[in-house]
PDB file of C-alpha atoms in Angstrom:
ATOM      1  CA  UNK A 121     -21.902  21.017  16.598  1.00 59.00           C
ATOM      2  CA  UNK A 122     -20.925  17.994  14.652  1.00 75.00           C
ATOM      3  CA  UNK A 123     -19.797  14.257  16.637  1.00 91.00           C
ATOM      4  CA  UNK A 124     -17.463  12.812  13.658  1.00 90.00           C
ATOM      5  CA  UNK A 125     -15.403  14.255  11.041  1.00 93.00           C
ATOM      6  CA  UNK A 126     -15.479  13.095   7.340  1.00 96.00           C
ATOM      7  CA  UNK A 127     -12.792  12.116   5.437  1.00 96.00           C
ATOM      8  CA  UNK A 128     -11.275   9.984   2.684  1.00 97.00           C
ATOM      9  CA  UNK A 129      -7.765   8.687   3.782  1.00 97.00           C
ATOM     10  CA  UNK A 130      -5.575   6.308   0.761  1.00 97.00           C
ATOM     11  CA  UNK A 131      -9.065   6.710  -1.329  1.00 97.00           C
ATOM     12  CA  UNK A 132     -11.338   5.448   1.648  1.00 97.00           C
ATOM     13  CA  UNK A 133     -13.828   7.323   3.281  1.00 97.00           C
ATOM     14  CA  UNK A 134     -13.935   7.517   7.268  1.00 96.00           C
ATOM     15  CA  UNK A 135     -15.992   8.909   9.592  1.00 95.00           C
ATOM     16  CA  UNK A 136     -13.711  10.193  12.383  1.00 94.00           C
ATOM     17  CA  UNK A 137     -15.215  10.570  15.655  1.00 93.00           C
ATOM     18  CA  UNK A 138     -14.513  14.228  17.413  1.00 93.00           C
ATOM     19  CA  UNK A 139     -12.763  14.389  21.678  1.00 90.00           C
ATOM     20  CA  UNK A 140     -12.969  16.957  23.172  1.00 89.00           C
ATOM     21  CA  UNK A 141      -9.298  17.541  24.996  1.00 84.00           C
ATOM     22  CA  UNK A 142     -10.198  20.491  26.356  1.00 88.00           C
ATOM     23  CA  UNK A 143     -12.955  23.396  26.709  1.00 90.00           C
ATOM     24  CA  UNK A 144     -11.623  24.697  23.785  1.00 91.00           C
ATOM     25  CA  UNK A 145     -10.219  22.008  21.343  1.00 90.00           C
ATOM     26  CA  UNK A 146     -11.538  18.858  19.823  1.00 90.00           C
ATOM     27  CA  UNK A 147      -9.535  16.324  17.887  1.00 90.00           C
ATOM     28  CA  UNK A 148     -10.692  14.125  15.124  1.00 92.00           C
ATOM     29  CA  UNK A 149     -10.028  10.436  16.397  1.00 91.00           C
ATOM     30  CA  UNK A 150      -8.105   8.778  13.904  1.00 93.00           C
ATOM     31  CA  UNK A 151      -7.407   5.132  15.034  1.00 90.00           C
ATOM     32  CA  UNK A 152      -6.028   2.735  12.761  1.00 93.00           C
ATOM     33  CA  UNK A 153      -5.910  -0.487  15.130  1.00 93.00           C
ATOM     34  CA  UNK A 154      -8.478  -2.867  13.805  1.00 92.00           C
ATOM     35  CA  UNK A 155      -8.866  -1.321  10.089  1.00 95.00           C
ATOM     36  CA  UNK A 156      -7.168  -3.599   8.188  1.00 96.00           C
ATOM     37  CA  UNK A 157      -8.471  -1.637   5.168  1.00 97.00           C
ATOM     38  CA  UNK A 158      -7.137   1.592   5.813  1.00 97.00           C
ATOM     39  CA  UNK A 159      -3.585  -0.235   7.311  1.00 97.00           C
ATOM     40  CA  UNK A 160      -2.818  -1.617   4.167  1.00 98.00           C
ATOM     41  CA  UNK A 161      -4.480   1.183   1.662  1.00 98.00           C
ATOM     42  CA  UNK A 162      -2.036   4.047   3.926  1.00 98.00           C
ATOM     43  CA  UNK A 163       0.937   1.990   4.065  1.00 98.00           C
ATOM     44  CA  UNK A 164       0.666   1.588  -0.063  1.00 98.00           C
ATOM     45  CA  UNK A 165       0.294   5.228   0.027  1.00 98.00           C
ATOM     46  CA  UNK A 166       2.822   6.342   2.064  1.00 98.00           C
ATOM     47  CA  UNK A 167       5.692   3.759   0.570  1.00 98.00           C
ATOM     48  CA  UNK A 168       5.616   5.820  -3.118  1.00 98.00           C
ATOM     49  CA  UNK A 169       6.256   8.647  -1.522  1.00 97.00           C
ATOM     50  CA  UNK A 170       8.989   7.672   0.805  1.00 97.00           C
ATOM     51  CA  UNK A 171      12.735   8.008  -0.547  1.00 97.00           C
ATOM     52  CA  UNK A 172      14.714   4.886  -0.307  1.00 97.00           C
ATOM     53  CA  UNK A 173      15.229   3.185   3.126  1.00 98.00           C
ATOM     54  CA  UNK A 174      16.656   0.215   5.266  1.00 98.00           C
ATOM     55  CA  UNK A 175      14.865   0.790   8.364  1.00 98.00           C
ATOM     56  CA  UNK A 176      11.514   1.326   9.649  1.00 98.00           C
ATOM     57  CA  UNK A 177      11.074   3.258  13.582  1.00 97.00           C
ATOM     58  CA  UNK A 178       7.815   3.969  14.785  1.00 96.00           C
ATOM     59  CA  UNK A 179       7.054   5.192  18.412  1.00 93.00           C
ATOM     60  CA  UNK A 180       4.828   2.683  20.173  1.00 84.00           C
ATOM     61  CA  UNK A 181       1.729   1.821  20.221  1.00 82.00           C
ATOM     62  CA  UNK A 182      -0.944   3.533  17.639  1.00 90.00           C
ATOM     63  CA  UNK A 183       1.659   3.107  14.557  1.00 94.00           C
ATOM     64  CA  UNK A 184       2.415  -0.035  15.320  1.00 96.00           C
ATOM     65  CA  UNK A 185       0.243  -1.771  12.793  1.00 97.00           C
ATOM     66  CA  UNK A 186       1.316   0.957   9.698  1.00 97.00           C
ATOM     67  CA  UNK A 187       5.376   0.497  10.448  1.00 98.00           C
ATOM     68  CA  UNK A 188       3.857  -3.960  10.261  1.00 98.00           C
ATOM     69  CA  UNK A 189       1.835  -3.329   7.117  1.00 98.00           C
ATOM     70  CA  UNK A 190       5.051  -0.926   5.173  1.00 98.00           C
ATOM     71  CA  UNK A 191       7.673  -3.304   6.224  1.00 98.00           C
ATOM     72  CA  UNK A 192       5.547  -6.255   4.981  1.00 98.00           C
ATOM     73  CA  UNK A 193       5.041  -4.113   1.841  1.00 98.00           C
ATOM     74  CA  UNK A 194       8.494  -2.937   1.337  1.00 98.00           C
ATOM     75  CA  UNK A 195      10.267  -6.204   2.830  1.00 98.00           C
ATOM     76  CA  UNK A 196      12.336  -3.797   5.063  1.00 98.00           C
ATOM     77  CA  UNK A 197      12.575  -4.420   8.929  1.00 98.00           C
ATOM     78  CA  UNK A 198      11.268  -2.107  11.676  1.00 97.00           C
ATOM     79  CA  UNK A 199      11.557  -1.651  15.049  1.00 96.00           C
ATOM     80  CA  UNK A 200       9.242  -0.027  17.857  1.00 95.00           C
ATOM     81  CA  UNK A 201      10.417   2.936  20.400  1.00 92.00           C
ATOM     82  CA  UNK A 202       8.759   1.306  22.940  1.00 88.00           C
ATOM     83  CA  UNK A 203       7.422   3.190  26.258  1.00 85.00           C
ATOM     84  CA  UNK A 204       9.032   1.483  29.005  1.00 77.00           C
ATOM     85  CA  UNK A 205      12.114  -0.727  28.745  1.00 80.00           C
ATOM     86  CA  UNK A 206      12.173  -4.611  27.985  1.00 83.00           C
ATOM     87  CA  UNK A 207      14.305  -7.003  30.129  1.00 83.00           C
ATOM     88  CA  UNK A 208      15.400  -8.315  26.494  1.00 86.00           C
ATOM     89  CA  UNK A 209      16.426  -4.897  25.803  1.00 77.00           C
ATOM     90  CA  UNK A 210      20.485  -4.656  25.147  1.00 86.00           C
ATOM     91  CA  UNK A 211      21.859  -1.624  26.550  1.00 84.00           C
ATOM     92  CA  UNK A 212      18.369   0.376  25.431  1.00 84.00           C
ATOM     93  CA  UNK A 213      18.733   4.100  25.275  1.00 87.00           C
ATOM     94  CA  UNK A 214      15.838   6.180  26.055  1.00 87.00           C
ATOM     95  CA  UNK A 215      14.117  10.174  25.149  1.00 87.00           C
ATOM     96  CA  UNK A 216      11.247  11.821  27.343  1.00 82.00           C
ATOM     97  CA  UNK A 217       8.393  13.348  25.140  1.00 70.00           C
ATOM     98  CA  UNK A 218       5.198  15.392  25.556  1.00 64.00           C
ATOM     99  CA  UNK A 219       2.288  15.090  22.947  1.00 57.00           C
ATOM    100  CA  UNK A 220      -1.006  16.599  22.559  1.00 52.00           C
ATOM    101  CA  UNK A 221      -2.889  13.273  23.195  1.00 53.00           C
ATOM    102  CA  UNK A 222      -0.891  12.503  25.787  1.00 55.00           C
ATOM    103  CA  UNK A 223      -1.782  13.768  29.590  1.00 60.00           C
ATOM    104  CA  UNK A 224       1.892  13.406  30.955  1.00 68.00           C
ATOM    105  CA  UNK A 225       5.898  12.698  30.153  1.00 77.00           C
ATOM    106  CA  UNK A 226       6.486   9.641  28.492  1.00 79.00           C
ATOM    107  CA  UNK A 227       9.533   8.128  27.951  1.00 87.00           C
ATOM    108  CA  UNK A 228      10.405   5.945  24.830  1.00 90.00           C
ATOM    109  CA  UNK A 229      12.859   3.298  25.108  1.00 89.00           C
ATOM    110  CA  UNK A 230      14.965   1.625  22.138  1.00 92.00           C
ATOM    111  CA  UNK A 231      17.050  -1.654  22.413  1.00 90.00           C
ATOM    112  CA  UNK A 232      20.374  -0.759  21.804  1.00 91.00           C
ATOM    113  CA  UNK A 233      20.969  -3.801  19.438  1.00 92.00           C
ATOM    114  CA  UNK A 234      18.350  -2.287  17.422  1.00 94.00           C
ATOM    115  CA  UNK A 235      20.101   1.225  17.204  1.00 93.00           C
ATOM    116  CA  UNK A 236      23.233  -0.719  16.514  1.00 95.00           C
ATOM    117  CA  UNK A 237      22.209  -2.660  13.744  1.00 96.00           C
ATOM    118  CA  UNK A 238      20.738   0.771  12.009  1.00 96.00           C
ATOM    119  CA  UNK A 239      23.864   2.520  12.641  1.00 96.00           C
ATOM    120  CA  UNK A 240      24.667   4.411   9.695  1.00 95.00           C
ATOM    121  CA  UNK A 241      21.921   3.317   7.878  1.00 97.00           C
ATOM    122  CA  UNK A 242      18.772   5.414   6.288  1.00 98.00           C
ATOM    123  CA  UNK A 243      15.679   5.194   8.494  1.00 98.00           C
ATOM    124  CA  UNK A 244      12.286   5.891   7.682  1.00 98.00           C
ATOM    125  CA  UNK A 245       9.921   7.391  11.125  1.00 97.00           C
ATOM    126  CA  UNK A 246       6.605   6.437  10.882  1.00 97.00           C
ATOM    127  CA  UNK A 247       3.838   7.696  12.934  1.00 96.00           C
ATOM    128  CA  UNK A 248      -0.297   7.704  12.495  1.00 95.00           C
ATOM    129  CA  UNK A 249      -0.918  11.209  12.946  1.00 94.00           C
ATOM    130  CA  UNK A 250       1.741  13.958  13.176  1.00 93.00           C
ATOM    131  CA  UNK A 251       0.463  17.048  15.136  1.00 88.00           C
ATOM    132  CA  UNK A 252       3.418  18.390  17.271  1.00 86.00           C
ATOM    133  CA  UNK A 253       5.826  16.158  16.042  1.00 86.00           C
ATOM    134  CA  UNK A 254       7.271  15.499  19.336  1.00 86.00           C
ATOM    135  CA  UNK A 255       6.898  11.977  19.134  1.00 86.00           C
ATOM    136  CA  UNK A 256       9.256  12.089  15.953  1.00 89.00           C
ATOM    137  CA  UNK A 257      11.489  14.462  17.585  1.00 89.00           C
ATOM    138  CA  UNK A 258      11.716  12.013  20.332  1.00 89.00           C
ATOM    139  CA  UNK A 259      12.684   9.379  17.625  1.00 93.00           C
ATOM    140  CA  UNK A 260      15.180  11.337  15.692  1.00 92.00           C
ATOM    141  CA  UNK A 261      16.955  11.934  19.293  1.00 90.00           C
ATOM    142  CA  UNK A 262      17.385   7.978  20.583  1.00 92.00           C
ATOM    143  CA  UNK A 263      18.744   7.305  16.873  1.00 94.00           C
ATOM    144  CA  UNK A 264      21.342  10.025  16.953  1.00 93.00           C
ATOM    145  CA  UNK A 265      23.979   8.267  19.164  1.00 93.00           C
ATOM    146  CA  UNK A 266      23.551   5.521  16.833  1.00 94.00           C
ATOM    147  CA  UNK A 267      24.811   7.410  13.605  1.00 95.00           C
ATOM    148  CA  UNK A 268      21.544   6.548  11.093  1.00 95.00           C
ATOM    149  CA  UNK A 269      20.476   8.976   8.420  1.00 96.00           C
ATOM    150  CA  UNK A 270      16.715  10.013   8.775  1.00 97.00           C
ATOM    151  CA  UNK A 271      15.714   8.936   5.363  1.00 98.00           C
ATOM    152  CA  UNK A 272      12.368  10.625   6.199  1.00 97.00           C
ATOM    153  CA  UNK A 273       9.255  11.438   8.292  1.00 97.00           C
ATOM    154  CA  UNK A 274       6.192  10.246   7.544  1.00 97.00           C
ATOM    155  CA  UNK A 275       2.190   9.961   8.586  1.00 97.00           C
ATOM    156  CA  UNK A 276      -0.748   8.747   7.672  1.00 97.00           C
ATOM    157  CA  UNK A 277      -2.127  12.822   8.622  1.00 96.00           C
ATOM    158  CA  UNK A 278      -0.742  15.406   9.463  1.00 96.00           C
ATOM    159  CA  UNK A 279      -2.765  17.348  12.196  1.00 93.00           C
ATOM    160  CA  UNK A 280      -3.560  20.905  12.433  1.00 91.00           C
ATOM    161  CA  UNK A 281      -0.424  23.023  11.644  1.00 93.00           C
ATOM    162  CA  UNK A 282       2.322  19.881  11.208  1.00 93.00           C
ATOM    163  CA  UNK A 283       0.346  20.194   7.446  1.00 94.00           C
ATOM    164  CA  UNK A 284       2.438  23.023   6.922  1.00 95.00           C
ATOM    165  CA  UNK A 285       5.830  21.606   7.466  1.00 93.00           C
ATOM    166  CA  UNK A 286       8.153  20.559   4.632  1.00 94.00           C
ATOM    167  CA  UNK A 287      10.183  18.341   6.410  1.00 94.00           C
ATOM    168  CA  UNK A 288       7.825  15.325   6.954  1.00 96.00           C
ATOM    169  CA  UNK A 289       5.068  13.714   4.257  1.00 97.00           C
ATOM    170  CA  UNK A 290       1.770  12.828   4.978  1.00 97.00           C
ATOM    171  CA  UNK A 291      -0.930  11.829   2.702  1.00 97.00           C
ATOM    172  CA  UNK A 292      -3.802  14.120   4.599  1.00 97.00           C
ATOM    173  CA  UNK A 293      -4.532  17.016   6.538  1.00 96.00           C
ATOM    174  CA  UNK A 294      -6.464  16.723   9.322  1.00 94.00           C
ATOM    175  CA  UNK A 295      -7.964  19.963  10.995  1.00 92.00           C
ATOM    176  CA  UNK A 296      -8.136  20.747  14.445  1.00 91.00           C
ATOM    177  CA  UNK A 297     -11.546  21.778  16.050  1.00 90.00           C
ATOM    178  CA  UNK A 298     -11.938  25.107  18.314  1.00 89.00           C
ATOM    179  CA  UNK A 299     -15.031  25.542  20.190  1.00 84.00           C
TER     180      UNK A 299
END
């Protein structure tokens, strides 16, 4: 049984180690914090095939440095769903969400000065990896009292089945691993 998984991601090759989350399912570990190399290759990537946008939202904390690198790229601001509320936080609105890396309920938090100042406007959701796409769910549903017009989904990979949905762009496939 192999450790890593091999892939090239934005015309670099990685070596993605493989966790186990369960007796019967492995993941490849796809971490971008630290890889400046693949940040800025991916973000390049993912920007020609994004439509037009005025926003960047990312859930916190893995994506963090991708919505950085395509907002310095693209000269758009973004903003971070973060996972627990901010005392700077104006009026912050806030989703629950369950994902397959995570153990239990999270909740994401958005400033509501944020969601005001997108209001109306297209937004671009940016994640790392999209497997269940609850995280972007979660996203799409603390922008919706705020009016903005998902301009798109996107990921660096798309994990497992999410590579067979037509409603968010990715520039990989990453497989899932059953024992």
């Amino acid at each position: 049984m192999a450790d890593s998984y091999k892939m090239t991601i934005a015309g670099l090759e990685r070596e993605l180690p493989l966790c186990r989350l369960n007796e019967h399912l492995r993941i490849a570990a796809f971490v971008i914090f630290g890889d400046v190399e693949i940040t800025v290759a991916s973000a390049a990537a993912l920007l020609k095939k994004c439509p037009d946008f005025d926003y960047i939202v990312t859930p916190e904390a893995k994506s963090i440095p991708l919505a950085y690198e395509m907002s310095r790229q693209s000269g758009k601001p973004y903003f971070v769903a973060r996972k627990g509320p901010k005392g700077y936080m104006t009026d912050p609105v806030h989703v629950s969400v369950k994902s397959i890396t995570t153990e239990k309920v999270q909740t994401l938090y958005l400033d509501g000065l944020e969601g005001r100042k997108m209001s109306g406007k297209r937004v671009l959701i940016v994640d790392d990896v999209i497997t269940t796409g609850e995280s972007l769910h979660a996203v799409e549903e603390l922008l919706k009292p705020f009016g903005c017009e998902i301009a798109a989904k996107a990921a660096i990979l798309a994990e497992g089945d999410a590579a067979e949905r037509k409603d968010i762009l990715f520039l990989e496939p990453l497989p899932l691993f059953f024992d």
